[in-house]
mmCIF file of C-alpha atoms in Angstrom:
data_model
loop_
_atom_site.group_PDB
_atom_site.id
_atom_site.type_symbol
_atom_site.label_atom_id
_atom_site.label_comp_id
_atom_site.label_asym_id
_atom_site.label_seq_id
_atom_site.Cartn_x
_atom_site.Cartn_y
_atom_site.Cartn_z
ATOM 1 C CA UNK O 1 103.552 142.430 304.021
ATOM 2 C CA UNK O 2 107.425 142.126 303.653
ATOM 3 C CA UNK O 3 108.872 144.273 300.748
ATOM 4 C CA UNK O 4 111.314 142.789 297.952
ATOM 5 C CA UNK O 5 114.475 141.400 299.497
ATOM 6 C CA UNK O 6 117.694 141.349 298.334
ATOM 7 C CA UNK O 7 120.479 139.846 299.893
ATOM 8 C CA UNK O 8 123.539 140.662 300.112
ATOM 9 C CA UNK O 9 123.461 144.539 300.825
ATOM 10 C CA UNK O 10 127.228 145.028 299.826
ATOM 11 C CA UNK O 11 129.607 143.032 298.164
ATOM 12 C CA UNK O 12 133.103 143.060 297.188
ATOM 13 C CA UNK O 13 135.086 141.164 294.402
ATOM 14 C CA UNK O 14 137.994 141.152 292.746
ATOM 15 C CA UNK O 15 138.351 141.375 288.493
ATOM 16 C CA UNK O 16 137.771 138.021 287.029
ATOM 17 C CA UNK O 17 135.659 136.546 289.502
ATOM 18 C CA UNK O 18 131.921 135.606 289.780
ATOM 19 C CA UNK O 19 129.430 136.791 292.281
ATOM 20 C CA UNK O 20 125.546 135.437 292.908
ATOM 21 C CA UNK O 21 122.854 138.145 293.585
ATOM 22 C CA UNK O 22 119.674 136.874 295.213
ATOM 23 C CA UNK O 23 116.180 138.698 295.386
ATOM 24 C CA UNK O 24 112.950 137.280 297.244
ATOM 25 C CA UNK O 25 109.733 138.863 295.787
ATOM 26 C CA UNK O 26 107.281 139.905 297.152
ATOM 27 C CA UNK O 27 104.916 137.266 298.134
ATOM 28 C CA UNK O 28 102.496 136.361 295.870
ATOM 29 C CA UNK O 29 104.247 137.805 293.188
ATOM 30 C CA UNK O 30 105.516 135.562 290.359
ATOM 31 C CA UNK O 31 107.364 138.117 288.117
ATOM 32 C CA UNK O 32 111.212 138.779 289.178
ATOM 33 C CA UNK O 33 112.963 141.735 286.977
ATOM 34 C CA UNK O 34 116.441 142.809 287.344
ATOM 35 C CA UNK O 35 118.021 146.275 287.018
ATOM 36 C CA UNK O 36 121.965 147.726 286.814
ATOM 37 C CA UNK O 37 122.149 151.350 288.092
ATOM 38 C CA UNK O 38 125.223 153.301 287.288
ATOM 39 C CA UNK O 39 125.983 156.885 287.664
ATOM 40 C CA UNK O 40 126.415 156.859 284.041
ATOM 41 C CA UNK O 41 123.957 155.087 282.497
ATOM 42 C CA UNK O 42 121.483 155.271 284.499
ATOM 43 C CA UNK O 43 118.909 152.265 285.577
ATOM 44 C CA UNK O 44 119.288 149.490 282.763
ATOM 45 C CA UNK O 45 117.054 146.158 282.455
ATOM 46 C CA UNK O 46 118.695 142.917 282.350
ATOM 47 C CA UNK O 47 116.292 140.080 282.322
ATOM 48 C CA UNK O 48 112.763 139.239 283.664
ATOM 49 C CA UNK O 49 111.448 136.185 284.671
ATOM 50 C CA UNK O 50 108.005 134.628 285.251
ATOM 51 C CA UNK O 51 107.424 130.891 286.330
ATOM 52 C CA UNK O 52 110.946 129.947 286.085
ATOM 53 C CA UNK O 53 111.223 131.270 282.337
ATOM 54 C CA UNK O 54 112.948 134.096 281.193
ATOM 55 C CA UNK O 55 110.760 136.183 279.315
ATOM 56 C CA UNK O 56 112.392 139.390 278.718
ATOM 57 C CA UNK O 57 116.142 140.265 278.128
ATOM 58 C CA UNK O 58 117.766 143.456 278.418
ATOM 59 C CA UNK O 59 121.052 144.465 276.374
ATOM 60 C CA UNK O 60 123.753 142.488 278.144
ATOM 61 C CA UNK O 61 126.591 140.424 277.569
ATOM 62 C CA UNK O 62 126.598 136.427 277.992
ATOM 63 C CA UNK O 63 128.100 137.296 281.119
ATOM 64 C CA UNK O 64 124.771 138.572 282.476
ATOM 65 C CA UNK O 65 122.677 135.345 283.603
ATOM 66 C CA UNK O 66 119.594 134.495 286.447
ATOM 67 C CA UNK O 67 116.996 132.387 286.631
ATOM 68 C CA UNK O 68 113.998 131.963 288.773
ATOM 69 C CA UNK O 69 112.930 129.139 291.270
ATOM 70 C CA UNK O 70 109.305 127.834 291.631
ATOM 71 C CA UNK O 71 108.902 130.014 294.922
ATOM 72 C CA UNK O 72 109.174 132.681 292.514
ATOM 73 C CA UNK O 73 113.124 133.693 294.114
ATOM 74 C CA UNK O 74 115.439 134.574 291.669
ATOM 75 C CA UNK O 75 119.438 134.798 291.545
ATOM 76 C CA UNK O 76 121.582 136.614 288.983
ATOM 77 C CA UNK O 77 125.054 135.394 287.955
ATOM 78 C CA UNK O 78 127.748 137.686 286.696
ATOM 79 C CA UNK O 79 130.754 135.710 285.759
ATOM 80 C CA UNK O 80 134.382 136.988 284.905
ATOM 81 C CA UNK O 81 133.789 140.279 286.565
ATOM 82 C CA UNK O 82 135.091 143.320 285.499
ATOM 83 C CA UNK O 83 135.189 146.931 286.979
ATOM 84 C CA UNK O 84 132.385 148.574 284.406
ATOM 85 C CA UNK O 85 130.365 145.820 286.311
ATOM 86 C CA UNK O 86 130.569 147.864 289.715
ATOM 87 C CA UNK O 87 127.033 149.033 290.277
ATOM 88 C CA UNK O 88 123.835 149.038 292.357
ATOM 89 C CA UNK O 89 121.760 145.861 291.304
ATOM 90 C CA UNK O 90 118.170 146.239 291.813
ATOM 91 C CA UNK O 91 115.275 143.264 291.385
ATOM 92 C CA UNK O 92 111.845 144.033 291.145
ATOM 93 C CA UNK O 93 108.561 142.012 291.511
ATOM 94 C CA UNK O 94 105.080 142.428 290.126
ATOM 95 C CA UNK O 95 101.729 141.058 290.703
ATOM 96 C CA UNK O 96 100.364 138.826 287.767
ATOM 97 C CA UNK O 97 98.945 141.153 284.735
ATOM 98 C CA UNK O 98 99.455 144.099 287.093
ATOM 99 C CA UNK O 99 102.189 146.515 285.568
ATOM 100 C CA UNK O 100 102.981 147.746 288.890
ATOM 101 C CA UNK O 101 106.938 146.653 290.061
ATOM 102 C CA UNK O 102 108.296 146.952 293.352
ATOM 103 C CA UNK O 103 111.682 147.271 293.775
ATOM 104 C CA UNK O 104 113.989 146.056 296.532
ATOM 105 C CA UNK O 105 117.124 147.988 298.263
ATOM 106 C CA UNK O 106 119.274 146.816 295.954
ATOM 107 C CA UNK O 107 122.708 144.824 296.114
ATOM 108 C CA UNK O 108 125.892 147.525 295.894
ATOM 109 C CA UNK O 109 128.756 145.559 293.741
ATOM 110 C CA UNK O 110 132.481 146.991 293.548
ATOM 111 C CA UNK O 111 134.517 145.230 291.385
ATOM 112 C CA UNK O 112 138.588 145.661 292.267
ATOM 113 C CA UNK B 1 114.052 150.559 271.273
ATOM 114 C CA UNK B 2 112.454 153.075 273.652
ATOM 115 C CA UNK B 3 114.306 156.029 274.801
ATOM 116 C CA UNK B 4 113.275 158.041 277.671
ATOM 117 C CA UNK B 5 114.175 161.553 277.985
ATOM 118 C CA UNK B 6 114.147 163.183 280.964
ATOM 119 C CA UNK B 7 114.163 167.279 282.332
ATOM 120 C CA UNK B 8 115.768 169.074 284.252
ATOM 121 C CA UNK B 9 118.833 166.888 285.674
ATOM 122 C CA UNK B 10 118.382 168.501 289.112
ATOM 123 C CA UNK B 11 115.607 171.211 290.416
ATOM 124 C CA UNK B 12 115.740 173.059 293.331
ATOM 125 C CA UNK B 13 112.824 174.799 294.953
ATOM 126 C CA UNK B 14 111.587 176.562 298.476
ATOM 127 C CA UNK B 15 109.712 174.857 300.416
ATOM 128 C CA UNK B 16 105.898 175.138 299.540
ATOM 129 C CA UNK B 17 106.719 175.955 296.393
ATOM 130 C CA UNK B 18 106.004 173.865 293.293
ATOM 131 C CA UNK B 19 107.623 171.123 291.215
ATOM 132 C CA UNK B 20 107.706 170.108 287.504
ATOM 133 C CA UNK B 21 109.669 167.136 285.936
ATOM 134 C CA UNK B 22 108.964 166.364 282.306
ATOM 135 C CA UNK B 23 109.605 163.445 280.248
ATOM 136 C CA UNK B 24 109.588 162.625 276.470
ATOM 137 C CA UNK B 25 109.335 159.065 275.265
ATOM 138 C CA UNK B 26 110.027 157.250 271.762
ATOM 139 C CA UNK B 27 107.756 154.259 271.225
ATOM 140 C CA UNK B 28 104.507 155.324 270.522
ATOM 141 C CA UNK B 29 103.152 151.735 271.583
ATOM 142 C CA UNK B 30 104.260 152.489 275.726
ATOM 143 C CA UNK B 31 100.951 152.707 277.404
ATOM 144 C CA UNK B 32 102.349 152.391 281.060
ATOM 145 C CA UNK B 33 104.232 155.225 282.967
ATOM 146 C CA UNK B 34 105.258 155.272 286.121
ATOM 147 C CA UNK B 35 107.056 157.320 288.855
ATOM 148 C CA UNK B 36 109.717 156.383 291.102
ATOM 149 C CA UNK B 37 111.178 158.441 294.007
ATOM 150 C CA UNK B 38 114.942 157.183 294.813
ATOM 151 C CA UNK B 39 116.322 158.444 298.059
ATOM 152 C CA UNK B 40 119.832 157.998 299.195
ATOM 153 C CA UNK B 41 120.958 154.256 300.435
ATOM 154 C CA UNK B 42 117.004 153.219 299.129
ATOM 155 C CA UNK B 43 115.667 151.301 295.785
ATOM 156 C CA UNK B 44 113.141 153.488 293.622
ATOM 157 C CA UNK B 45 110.085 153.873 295.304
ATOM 158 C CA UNK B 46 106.670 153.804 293.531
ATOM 159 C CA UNK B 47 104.821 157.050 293.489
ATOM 160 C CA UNK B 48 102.376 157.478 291.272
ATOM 161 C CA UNK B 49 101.518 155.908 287.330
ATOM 162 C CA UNK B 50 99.527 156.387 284.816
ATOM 163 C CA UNK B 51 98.363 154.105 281.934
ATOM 164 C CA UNK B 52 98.006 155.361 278.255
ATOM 165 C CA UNK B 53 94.025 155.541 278.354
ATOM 166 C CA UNK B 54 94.208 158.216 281.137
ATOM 167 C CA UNK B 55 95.155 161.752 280.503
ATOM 168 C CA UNK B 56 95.485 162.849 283.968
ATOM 169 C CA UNK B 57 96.128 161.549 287.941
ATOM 170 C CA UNK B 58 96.329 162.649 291.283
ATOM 171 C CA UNK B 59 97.395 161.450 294.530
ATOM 172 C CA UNK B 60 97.038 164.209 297.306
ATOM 173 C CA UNK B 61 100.275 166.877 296.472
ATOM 174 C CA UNK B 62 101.482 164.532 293.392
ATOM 175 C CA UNK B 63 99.924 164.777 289.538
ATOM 176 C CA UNK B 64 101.028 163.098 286.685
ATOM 177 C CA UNK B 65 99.691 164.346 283.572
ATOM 178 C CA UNK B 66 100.134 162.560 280.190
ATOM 179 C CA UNK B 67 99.855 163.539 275.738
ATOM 180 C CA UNK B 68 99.785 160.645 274.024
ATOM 181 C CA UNK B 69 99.752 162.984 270.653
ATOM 182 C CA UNK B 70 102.825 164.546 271.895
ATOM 183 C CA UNK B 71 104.893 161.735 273.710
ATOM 184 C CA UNK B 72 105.140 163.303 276.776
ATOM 185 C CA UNK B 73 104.506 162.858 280.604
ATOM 186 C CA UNK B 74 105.253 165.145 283.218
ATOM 187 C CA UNK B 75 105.157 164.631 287.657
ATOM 188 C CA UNK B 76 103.583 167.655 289.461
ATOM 189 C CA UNK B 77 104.167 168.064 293.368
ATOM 190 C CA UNK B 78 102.723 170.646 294.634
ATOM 191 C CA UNK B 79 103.321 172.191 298.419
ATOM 192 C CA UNK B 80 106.722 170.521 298.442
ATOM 193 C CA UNK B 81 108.413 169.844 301.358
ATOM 194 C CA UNK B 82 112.155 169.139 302.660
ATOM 195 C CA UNK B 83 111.419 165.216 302.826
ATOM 196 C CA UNK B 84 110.075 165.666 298.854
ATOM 197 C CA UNK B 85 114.105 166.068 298.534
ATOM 198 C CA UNK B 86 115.583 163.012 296.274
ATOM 199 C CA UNK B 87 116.024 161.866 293.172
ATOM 200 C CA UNK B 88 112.918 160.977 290.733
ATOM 201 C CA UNK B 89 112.871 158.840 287.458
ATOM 202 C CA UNK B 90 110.091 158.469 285.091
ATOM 203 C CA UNK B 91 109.995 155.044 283.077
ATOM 204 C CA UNK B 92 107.777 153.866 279.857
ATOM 205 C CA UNK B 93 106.805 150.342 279.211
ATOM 206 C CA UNK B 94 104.511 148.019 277.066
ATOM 207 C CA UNK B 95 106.393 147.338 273.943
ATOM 208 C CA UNK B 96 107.830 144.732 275.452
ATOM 209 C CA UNK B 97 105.963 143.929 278.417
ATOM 210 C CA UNK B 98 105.038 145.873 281.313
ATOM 211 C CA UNK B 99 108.019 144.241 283.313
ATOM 212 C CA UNK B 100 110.337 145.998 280.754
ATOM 213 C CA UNK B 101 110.832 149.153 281.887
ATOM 214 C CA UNK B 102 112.904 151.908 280.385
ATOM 215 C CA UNK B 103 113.846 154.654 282.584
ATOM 216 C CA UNK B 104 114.983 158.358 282.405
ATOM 217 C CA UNK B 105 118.400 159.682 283.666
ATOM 218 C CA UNK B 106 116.652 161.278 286.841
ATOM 219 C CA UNK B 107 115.767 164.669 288.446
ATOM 220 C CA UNK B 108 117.969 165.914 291.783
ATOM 221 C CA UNK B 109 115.185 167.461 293.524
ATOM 222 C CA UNK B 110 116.163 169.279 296.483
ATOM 223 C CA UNK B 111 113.683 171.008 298.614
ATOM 224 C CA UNK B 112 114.989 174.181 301.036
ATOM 225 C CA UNK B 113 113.547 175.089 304.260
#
């Protein structure tokens, strides 16, 4: 069965720009979460999602957005970038009413 | 909100020795804690979880044990070896869903031949 897939691995903007992440659950799995990883703080929640809704919200700016499609793939949107924003972004998908979440390699941002 | 606490920042130990990582968490209405193992270039990798009705839970050379009364969890490994070496994060959930999870800062584990 094929993991959590993120795509892309690496990615490079500039300040001031947008960039779209993408994640692919695993299949079956209708619950999409999304995580920032810094050295500094650490692994933070942004948003979940379940059947195209967002159902949980982390403590992010406006800047912060996703949403789900009804194959369960989700995208996140960062607009106006700026360099705090450089990070590893990690999704994560989970079985219906199972608490277990799988996460995915992860999408390495640098902002510049 | 929930705040996990997490000790010690890194740990190293000889191979075939034992580990101990220890977490403290704030919401007494978590019931779900899990384990991830994070090594270098990889997402967190599920190792082992237990829910708030259990007290204790083994998996071969990994334990997780778990006060409720306390607010505490802790991962065991036992018989570590060098590929044991990255870096592990406990996380709480269930205030706000289990999808919600809050994590620790993470423990550098580094086992030596």
């Amino acid at each position: 069965k094929a993991g959590v897939t993120q795509t892309p691995r690496y990615l490079i903007k500039t300040r001031g720009q947008q960039v779209t992440l993408s994640c692919s659950p695993i299949s079956g799995h209708r619950s999409v979460s999304w995580y920032q990883q810094t050295p500094g703080q650490g692994l933070q929640f942004l948003f979940e999602y379940f059947s195209e809704t967002q159902r949980n919200k982390g403590n992010f700016p406006g800047r912060f957005s996703g949403r789900q499609f009804s194959n369960s793939r989700s995208e996140m949107n960062v607009s106006t970038l700026e360099l705090g924003d450089s990070a590893l972004y990690l999704c994560a998908s989970s079985l219906t009413g199972t608490p277990e979440a799988f996460f995915g390699q992860g999408t390495r941002l640098t902002v510049v | 909100g929930e705040n996990v606490e997490q000790h010690p920042s890194t740990l190293s130990v000889q191979e075939g020795d034992s580990a101990v990582i220890k977490c403290t968490y704030s919401d007494s209405a978590s019931n779900y804690f899990p384990w991830y193992k994070q090594e270098l270039g990889k997402g967190p990798q599920l190792i082992i979880d237990i829910r708030s009705n259990v007290g204790e839970k083994k998996d071969q050379r990994i334990a997780v044990t778990l006060n409720k009364t306390a607010k505490h969890f802790s991962l065991h490994i036992t018989e570590t070896q060098p590929e044991d070496s990255a870096v592990y994060f406990c996380a709480a959930a269930g205030a706000s869903g289990y999808s919600t999870l809050t994590f620790g800062k993470g423990t550098m584990l580094l086992v030596s031949p």
